[in-house]
XYZ file of C-alpha atoms in Angstrom:
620
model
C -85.663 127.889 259.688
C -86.573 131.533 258.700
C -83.353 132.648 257.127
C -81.634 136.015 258.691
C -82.077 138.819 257.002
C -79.389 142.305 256.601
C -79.421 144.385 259.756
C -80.650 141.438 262.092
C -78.512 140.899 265.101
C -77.537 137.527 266.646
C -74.752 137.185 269.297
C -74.037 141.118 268.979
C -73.249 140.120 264.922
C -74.967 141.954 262.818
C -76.351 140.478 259.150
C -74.823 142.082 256.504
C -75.600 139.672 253.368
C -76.166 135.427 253.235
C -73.393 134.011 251.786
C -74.717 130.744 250.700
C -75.728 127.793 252.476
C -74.360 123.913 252.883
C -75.232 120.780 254.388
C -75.035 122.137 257.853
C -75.869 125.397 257.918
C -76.269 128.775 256.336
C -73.386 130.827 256.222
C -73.822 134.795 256.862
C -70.895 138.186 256.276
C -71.594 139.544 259.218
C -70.417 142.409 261.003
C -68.210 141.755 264.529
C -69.694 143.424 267.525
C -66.684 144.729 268.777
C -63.777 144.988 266.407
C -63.988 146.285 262.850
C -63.727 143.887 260.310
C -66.341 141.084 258.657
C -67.154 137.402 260.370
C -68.343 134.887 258.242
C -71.408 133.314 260.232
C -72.551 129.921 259.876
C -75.840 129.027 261.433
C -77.613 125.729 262.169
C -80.465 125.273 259.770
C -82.819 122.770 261.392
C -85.244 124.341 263.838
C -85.999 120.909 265.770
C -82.273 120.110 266.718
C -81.377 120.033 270.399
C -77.819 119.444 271.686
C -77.687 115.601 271.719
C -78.728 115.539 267.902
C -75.988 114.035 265.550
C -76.335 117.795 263.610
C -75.669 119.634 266.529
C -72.518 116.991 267.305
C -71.401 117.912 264.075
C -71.630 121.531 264.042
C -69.713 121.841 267.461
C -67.222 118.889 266.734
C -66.569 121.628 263.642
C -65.648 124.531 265.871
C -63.763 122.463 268.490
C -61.704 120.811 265.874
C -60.710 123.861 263.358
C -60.460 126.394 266.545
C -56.921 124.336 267.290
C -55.494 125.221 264.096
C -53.252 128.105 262.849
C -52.467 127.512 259.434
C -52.768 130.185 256.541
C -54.660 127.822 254.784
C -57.161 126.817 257.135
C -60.094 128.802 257.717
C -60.091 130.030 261.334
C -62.542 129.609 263.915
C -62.991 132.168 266.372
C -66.312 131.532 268.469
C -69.657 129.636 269.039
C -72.571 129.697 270.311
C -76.509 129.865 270.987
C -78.766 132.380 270.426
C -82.418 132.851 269.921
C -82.467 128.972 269.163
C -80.056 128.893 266.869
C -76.496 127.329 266.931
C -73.687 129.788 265.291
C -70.027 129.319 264.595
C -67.820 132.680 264.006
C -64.933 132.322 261.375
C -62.963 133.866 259.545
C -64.682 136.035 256.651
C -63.424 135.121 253.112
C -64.016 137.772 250.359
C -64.373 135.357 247.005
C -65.508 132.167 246.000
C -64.766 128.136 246.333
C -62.790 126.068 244.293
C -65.937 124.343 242.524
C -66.504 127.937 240.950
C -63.783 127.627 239.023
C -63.413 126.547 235.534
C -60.349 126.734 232.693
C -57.817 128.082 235.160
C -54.262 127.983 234.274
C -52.501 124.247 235.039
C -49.800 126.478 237.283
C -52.620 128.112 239.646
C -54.405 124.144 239.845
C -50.912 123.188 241.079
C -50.341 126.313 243.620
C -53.856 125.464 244.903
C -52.801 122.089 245.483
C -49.826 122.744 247.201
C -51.538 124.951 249.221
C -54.295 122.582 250.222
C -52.118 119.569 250.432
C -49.577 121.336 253.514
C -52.825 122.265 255.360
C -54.071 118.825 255.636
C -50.667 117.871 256.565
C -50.768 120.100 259.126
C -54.457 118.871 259.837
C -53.190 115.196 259.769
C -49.857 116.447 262.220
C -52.939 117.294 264.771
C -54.459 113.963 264.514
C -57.348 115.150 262.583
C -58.466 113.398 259.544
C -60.756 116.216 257.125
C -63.078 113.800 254.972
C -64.731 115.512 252.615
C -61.895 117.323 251.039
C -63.550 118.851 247.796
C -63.838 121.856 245.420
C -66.549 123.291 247.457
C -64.952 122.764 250.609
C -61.782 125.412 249.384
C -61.826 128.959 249.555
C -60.295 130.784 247.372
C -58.998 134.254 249.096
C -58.961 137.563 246.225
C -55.343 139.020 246.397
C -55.341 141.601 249.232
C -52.647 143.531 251.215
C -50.267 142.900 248.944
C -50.421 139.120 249.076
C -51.534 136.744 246.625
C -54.869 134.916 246.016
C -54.679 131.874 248.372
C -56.465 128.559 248.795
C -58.390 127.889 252.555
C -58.978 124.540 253.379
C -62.806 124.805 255.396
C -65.579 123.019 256.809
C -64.332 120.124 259.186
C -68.501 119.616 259.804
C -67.284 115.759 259.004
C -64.017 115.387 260.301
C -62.647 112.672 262.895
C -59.701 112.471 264.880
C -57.350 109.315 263.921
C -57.982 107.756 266.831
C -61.336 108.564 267.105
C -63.817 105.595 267.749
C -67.663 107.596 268.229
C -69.085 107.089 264.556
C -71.261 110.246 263.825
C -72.378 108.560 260.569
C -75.304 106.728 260.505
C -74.094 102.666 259.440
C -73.764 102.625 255.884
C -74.060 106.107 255.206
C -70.875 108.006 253.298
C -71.157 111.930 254.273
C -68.236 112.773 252.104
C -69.244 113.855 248.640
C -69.181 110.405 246.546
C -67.232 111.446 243.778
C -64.070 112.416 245.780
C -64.387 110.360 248.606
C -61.674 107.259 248.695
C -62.186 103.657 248.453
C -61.771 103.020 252.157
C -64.458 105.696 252.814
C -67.286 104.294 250.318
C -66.186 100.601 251.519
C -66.627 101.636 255.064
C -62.877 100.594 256.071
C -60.978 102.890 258.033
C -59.464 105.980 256.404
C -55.861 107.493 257.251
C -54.272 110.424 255.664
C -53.897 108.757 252.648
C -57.965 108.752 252.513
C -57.914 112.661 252.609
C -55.047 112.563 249.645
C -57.046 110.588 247.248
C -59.973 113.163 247.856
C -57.167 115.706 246.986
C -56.212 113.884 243.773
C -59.705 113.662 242.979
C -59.788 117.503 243.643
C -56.997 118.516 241.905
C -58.024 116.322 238.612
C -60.983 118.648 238.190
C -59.147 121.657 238.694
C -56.768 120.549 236.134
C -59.415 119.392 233.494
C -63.078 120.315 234.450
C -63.775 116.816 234.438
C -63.897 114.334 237.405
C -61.215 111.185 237.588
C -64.383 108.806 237.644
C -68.224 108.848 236.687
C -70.959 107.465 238.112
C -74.891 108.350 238.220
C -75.537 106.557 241.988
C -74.877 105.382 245.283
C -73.415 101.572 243.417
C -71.959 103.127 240.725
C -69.570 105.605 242.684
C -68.711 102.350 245.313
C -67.625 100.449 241.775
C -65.857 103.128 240.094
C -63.294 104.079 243.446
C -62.977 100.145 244.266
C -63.103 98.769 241.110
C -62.637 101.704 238.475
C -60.001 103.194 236.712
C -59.653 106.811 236.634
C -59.289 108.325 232.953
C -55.519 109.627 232.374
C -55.435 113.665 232.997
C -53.050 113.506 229.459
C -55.764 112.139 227.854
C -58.480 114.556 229.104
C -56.353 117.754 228.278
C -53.231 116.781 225.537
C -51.352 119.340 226.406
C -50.695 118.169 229.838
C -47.856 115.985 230.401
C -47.539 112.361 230.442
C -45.942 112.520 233.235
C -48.953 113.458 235.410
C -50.625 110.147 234.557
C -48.029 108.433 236.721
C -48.407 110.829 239.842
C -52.694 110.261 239.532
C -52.254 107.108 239.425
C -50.411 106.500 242.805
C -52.282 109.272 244.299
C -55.845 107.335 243.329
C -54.376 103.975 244.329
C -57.079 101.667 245.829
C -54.519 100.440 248.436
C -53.692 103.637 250.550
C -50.208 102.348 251.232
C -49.653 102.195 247.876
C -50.249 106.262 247.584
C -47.478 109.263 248.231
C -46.283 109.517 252.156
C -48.269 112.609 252.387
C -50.912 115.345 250.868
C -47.565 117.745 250.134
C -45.499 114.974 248.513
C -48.494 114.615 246.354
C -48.855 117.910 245.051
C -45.361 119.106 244.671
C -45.021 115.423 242.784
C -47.489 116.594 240.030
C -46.040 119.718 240.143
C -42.844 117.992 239.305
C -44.434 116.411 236.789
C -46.103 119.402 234.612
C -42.724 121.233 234.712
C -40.886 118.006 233.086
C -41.848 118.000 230.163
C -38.611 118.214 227.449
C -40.225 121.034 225.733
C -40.096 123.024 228.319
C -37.084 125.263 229.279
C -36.510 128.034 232.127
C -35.987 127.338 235.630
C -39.016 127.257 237.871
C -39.767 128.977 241.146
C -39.265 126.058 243.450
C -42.189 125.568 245.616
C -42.284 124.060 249.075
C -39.749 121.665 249.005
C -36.365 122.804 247.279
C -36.671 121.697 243.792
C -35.262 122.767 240.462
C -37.961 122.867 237.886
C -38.407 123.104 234.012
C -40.853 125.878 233.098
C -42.317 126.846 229.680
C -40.884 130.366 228.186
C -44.054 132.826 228.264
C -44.923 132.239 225.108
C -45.356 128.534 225.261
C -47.132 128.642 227.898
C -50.282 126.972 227.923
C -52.799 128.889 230.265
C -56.158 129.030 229.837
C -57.964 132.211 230.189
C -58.300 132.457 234.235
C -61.972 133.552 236.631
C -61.339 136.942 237.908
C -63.434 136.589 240.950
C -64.650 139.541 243.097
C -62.471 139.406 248.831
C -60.744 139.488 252.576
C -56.802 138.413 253.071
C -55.228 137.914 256.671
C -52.186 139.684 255.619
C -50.068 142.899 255.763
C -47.770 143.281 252.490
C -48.227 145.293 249.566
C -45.837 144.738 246.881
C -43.840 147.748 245.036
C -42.323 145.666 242.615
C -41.965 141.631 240.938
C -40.414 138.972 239.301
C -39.020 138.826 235.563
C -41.813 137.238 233.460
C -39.366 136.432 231.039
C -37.191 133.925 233.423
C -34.337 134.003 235.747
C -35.673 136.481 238.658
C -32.236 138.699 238.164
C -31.607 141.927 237.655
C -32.471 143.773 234.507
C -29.410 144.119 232.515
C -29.081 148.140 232.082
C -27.851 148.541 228.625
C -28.730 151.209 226.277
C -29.992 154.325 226.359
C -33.628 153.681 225.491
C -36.571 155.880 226.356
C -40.237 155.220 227.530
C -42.773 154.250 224.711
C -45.245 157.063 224.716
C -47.944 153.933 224.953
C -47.085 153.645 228.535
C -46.526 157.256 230.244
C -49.312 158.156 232.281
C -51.790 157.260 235.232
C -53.165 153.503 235.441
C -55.072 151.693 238.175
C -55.915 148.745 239.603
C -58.431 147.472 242.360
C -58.224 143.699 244.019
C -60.499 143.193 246.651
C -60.091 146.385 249.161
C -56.511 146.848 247.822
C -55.857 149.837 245.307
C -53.211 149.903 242.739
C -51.844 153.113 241.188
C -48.929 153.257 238.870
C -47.487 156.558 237.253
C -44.878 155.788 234.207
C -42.859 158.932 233.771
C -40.976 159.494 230.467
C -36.820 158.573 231.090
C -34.200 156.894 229.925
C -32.129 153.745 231.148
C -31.357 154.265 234.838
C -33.999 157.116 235.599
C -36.505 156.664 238.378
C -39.714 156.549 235.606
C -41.863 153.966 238.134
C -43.674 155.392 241.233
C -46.547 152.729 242.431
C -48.940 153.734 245.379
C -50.524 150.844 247.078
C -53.877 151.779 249.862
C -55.901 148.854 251.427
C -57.426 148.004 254.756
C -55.655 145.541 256.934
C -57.385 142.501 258.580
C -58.093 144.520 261.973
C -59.482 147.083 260.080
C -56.941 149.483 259.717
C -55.745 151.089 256.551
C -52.174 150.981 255.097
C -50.638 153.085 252.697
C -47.624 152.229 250.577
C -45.311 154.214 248.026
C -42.576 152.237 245.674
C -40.248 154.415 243.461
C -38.630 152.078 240.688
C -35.867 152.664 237.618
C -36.124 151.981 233.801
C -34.064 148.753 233.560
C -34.193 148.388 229.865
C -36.083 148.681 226.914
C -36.619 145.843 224.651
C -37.008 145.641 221.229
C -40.800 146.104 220.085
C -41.906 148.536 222.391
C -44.465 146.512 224.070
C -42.292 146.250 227.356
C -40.323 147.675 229.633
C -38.003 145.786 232.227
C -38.331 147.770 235.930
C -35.430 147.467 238.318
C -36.096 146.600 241.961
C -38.124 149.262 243.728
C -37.420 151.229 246.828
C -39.874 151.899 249.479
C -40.570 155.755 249.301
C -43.754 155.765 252.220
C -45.393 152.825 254.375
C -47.432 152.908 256.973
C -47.493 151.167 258.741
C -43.553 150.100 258.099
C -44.545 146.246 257.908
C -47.351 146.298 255.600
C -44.747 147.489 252.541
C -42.308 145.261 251.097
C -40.322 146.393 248.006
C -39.360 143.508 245.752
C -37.154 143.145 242.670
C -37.149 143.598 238.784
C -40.502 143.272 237.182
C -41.503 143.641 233.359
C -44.620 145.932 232.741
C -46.671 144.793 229.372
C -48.553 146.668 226.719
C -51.469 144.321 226.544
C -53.439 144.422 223.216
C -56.612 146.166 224.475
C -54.454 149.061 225.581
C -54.190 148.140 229.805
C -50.620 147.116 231.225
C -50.268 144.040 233.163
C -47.193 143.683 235.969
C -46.487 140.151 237.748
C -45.230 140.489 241.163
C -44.376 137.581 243.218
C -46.534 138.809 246.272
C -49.456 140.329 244.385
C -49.710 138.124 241.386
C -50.439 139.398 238.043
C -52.509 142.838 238.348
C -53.314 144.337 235.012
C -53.797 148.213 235.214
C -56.136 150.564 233.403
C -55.108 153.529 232.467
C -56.656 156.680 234.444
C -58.519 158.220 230.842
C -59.551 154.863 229.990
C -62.168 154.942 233.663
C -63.177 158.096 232.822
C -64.086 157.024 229.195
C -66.166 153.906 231.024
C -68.505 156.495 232.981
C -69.490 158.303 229.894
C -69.757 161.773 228.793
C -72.445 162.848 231.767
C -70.149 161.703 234.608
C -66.455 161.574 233.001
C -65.701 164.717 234.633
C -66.403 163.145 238.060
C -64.342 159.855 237.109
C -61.200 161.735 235.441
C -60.873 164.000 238.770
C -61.281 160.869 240.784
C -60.283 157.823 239.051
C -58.983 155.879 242.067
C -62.106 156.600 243.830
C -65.028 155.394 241.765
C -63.235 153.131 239.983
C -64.263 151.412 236.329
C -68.148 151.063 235.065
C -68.789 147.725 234.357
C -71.370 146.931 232.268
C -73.758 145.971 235.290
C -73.638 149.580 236.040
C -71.533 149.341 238.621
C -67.647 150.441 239.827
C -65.214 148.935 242.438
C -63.632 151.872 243.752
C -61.385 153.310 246.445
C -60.861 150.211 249.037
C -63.625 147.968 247.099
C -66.817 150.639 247.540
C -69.022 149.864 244.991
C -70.277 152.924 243.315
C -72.799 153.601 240.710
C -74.829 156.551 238.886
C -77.610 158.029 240.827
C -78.413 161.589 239.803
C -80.290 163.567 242.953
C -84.393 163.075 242.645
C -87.272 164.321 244.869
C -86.371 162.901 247.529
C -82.810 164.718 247.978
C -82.515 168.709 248.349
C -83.671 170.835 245.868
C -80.555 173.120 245.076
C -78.578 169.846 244.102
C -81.055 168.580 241.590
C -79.725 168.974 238.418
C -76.136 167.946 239.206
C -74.849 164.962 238.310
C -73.655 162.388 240.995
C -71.608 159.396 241.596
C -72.741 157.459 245.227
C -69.783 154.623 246.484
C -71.377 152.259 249.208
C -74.965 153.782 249.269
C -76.444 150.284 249.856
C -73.415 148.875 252.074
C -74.424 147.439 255.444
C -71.262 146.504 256.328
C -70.154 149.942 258.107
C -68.059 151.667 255.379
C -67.495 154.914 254.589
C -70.140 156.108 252.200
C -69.245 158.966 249.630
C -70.833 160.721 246.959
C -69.388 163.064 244.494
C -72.097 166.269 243.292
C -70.761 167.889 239.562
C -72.297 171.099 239.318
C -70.462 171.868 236.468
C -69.124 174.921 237.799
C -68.358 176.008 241.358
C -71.771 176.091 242.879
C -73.640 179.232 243.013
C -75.121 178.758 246.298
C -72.555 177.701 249.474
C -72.306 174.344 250.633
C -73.378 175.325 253.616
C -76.779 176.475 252.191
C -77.367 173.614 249.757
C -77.043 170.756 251.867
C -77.478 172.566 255.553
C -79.676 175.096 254.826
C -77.414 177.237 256.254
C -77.122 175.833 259.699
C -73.306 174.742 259.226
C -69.807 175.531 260.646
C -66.748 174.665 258.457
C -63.407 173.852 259.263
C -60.262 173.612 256.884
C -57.941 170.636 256.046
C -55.177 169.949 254.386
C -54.238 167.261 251.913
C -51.343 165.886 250.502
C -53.079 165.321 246.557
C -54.464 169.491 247.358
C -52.852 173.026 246.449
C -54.312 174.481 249.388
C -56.920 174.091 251.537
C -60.014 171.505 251.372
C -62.945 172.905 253.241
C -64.824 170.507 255.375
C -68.839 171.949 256.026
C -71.204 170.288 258.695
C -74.353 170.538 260.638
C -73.551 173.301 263.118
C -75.451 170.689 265.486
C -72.557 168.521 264.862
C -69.718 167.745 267.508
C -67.527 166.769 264.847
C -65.576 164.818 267.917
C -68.248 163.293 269.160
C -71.149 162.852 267.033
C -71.426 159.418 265.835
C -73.382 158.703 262.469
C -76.553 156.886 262.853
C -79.547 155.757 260.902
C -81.491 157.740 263.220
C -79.125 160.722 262.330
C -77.205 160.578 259.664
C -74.184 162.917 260.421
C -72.740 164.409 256.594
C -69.495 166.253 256.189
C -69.494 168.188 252.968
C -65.773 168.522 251.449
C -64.828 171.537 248.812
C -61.793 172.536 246.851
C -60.220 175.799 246.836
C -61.234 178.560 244.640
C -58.873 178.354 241.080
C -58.655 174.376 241.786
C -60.274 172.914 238.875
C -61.706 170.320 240.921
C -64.117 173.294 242.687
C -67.277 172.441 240.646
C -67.372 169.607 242.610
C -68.771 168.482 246.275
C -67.795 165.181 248.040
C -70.277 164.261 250.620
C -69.413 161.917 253.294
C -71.082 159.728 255.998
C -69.580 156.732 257.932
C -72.099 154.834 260.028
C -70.612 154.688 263.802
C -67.737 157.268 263.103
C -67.391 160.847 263.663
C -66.480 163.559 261.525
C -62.904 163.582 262.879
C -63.109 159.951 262.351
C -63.917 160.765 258.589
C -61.009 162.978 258.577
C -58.224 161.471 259.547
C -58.883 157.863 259.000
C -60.755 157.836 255.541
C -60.249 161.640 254.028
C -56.601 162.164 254.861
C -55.643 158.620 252.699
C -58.244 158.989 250.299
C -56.599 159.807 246.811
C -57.865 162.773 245.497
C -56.671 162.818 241.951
C-alpha cells in the first residue's frame, strides 16, 4: 500500500505526519474534520484484503472491542471506517512514545507504569475481554500535560478475544502474541484466562525494571521451552540493588500453572511494589498507591534512580498544578521557623515546557511567611481549548545549605477555566548543579525549570534579544537547532531571504510552527534592532493595511495589531490559497518596539488570533 502522505485527506482526516507502523496497520496524527484537536489514524496496510479476510476481522474486532471501554489507561476508540480502499480506525492521539522506548528508568516509574497497566486490564478482564499481546510496544506512554502526570495507555486489542469467545482468528499453531512475553498457556496452545495477560505483564514489567527480558530464546522451540520449561533469571540478580523481595513476587507472577499466579493484574503490581519499598534499608513512608498500603521508601538521597528518557505529547485531562509534595518525606506542612531569606541563586524568571503545557515560575526575594512563589501555568485542553492558571505560594523555610527552599501550599490567584487549576500543598524547589531548579508536584511530576537568561543565552548573541523579550514563547535552542516554545510550537532561526519582502531583510527572525500541518498558530518574531524606520503597514502590506489597537495584560499600553486592508478581520479565514497575516507592535518608549510579531493561523480569523491565541500569549 502507498503510504499517506501530510495534507492527504481520508474520511474528512487530514495527514499531518506517520507515526509508525505495526503488524496491522500504519498509524497516522491526523487532524479531526470537525473538532480541533489530533486523531491518531491507523490504516490497514494490505491492498488485497476484503472484509471476510482474517486481517480485516482483526482490525474491526480491534475497534469493536476497545470502543466499549472508558478507562484512563486505555487508548480510546472513537470511529471506523472505509475509504478509498482502505480500512481506518480513529483513536485517541498520544503525544510520546511506547514503553519499549524506554531504557534505565527509575524502579518507582517501572512500578507506577505497572500499576497503571495492571488496573486497565482488570478493567479489560471485568468486560470479558482477554488483551494477548500485552507488551512494551503495546503501552503508550502519555508526556505530562494539563497539569497531570505522564501516564501509561494500554493499546492495540488487534489480537484480543473475549473469555468466552470460541471463533479462533489464529491460524492452528500459530502464536500472534510476541513470543517473549506471551504465557505458557498461549505458546502451548491451552486456553488463556486473565492470568495469561498477567504473566505477559510480569514479563513486561521485568524489562522495564532491568532492560533485560525474564527468559531468552533465539526461535519459535526455544521460546515454547523457556515459558514451559524455563526458569526466569531473578530481577535481584539482574540489577543488585533491587530487592530480594521482588524475586518472590516474579516468581508467582511467571508461574507455569496460572492458578498458581496473583488473583489479578493489580494484585500483581502493587505486590512488587510492596516488595521494592520493603527493603530494611529503607525508611520514609510511601505514597500508597491503589490499594491502601503503608510503604517503606528510600530518603532522597538513597534513592536509587537511574537517569530517566525525557521524551517529547497529548493528555485527556484538565489540571494544572500550582504547587507539590515534600521531596524530603511526610507530605505536611513546612514547618515555618526562622526568619530566613531567599538565596540570591534562585530569584528570578524560570520556565518550563511539557508537551503543550507551559511552566513559568517567578521567585521573589522574602523572608519566612512572605508570598515569594507566583507560578503561571498555559496549555491547551483535550477539545482544543486553552487554559490559563496562576498559583501564588509562601516561603515555608529555608534550610541549611542554600540549595533549597521549602514552599507552603499555594493559592489559586487566576484559572480559567475554574476546573482546569488545582492548587496543591508544600513543595521543595532545588538548586540543581547545572544552575536550573527542579519542583516535584504530585499532579505534574518533577518539572525542572530554566531560568529566563539562561534561554536567551541558548539562542546566541544574533537572536538573544528576541529570546530574552520572549522567553516563554520560543522556548530553549537545543542543539538540533530547534526550540519547544509557547504551547509546544517548535521554533527555529530563519533570517528573511529572497523570497520574503525586501524592507525586512536584514532583520533577524525567530519562526514557531512554520512547517506545522497540524493547524496551529504560526508566529514569527522580526528584530530590527531598533523601532523600524518604515511602518508596519508599509513593510509587510505595502501600505494597503488598516490597524486596530489591543490591549494586553503583560503591555504598558497599547499593542497595535496591522492587516491587509482586504482583510475582514471577522471573517477572513487563513488559507494556503491566502494566507491572512496580522502584524503586532509595541508602543513607542516600550523597549520591546524594535520588534514585530507576525501571525497566521490556518482556518482562523484575525479576531480568532486575538482573542484566543494573542490575548493568552505571554509577552514577556
Amino acid at each position: 500500500m502507498t503510504e499517506l502522505r501530510p495534507g492527504e485527506v481520508i474520511a474528512g482526516y487530514v495527514v499531518a505526519r506517520r507515526i509508525g507502523a505495526g503488524g496491522s496497520g500504519v498509524v497516522y496524527a491526523a487532524r479531526h474534520p470537525r473538532l480541533p484537536r489530533l486523531t491518531a489514524l491507523k490504516v490497514l496496510k494490505r491492498d488485497d484484503v476484503t472484509r471476510a479476510d482474517e486481517v480485516w476481522k482483526r482490525f474491526e474486532r480491534e475497534a469493536d472491542i476497545a470502543a466499549h471501554f472508558d478507562h484512563p489507561n486505555i487508548v480510546q476508540v472513537y470511529d471506523r471506517g472505509i475509504e478509498q480502499e482502505r480500512f481506518w480506525i480513529s483513536m485517541q492521539y498520544i503525544e510520546g512514545t511506547d514503553a519499549a522506548e524506554l531504557r534505565g528508568i527509575s524502579p518507582d516509574r517501572a512500578l507506577r507504569i505497572a500499576e497503571e497497566i495492571g488496573g486497565a486490564l482488570d478493567y479489560a478482564h471485568g468486560k470479558g475481554v482477554l488483551h494477548r499481546d500485552v507488551k512494551p510496544s503495546n503501552i503508550l506512554i502519555a508526556d505530562s500535560d494539563s497539569g497531570r502526570p505522564e501516564r501509561a495507555l494500554l493499546t492495540d486489542f488487534g489480537i484480543a478475544r473475549l473469555r468466552d469467545e470460541t471463533t479462533d482468528l489464529t491460524h492452528p499453531g500459530r502464536i500472534s502474541a510476541t513470543f517473549a512475553f506471551a504465557s505458557p498457556e498461549q505458546v502451548s496452545g491451552q486456553p488463556a484466562a486473565p492470568a495469561s495477560d498477567q504473566y505477559s505483564l510480569a514479563c513486561t514489567l521485568f524489562v522495564l525494571l532491568t532492560d533485560q527480558r525474564p527468559f531468552t530464546a533465539d526461535n519459535l522451540l526455544g521460546w515454547v521451552h523457556a515459558h514451559t520449561r524455563g526458569k526466569p533469571l531473578r530481577v535481584s540478580a539482574v540489577r543488585p540493588d533491587l530487592p530480594a523481595a521482588l524475586d518472590t513476587v516474579f516468581a508467582r507472577a511467571l508461574a507455569k500453572d496460572p492458578d498458581d499466579r496473583y488473583p489479578s493484574c493489580l494484585e500483581f503490581a502493587e505486590a512488587a511494589t510492596a516488595a521494592y519499598y520493603s527493603d530494611p534499608e529503607l525508611a520514609v513512608t510511601a505514597p500508597a498507591r491503589g490499594a491502601a498500603m503503608v510503604r517503606a521508601r528510600k530518603p532522597l538521597a538513597r534513592r536509587l534512580f537511574r537517569k530517566p528518557v525525557v521524551l517529547p505529547v497529548l493528555a485527556a485531562v484538565v489540571l494544572a498544578t500550582g504547587a507539590a509534595v515534600l521531596l524530603s518525606s511526610t507530605g505536611s506542612e513546612p514547618k515555618v521557623t526562622g526568619n530566613g531569606s531567599v538565596p540570591d541563586e534562585f530569584v528570578g524568571t524560570w520556565l518550563a515546557t511539557e508537551g503543550q503545557t507551559n511552566y513559568r515560575l517567578i521567585v521573589q526575594q522574602g523572608r519566612t511567611g512572605d508570598s515569594i512563589l507566583q507560578n503561571r501555568v498555559d496549555g491547551v485542553l483535550p477539545n482544543g481549548a486553552p487554559f490559563h492558571c496562576e498559583f501564588a505560594a509562601p516561603l515555608g523555610q529555608v534550610p541549611s545549605g542554600g540549595d533549597r527552599l521549602l514552599i507552603g501550599t499555594s493559592e489559586i490567584v487566576t484559572g480559567e477555566p475554574a476546573n482546569a487549576c488545582r492548587a496543591n500543598g508544600p513543595t521543595t524547589l532545588t538548586l540543581l548543579s547545572d544552575g536550573r531548579v527542579s519542583r516535584k508536584t504530585d499532579v505534574s511530576g518533577l518539572i525542572t525549570y530554566t531560568s529566563a537568561d539562561q534561554v536567551a543565552r541558548s539562542w546566541g548573541s544574533e537572536y538573544a534579544a528576541i529570546a530574552q523579550a520572549f522567553p516563554s514563547l520560543v522556548g530553549q535552542l537545543a542543539t538540533n537547532g530547534s526550540a519547544v516554545g509557547w504551547q509546544g510550537a517548535n521554533c527555529l532561526e530563519r533570517d528573511p531571504g529572497p523570497e520574503d519582502a525586501a524592507p525586512t531583510r536584514g532583520a533577524h527572525r525567530v519562526m514557531c510552527n512554520a512547517q506545522d500541518s497540524t493547524g496551529q498558530v504560526r508566529f514569527e518574531f522580526f528584530d530590527f534592532g531598533t523601532r523600524p524606520a518604515q511602518s508596519v503597514g508599509t513593510l509587510f502590506f505595502g501600505g494597503n493595511s488598516r490597524a486596530v489597537r489591543a490591549s494586553h495584560q503583560d503591555v504598558a499600553g497599547e499593542l497595535t495589531v496591522t492587516t491587509d486592508k482586504s482583510v475582514d478581520p471577522a471573517a477572513t479565514t487563513d488559507t494556503e490559497a491566502r494566507h491572512v497575516l496580522a502584524a503586532v507592535t509595541f508602543p513607542d518608549g516600550d523597549p520591546r518596539s524594535r520588534f514585530v510579531l507576525v501571525l497566521r493561523w490556518p482556518g482562523h480569523t484575525v479576531d480568532n488570533e486575538l482573542s484566543d491565541w494573542l490575548s493568552r500569549a505571554p509577552l514577556k
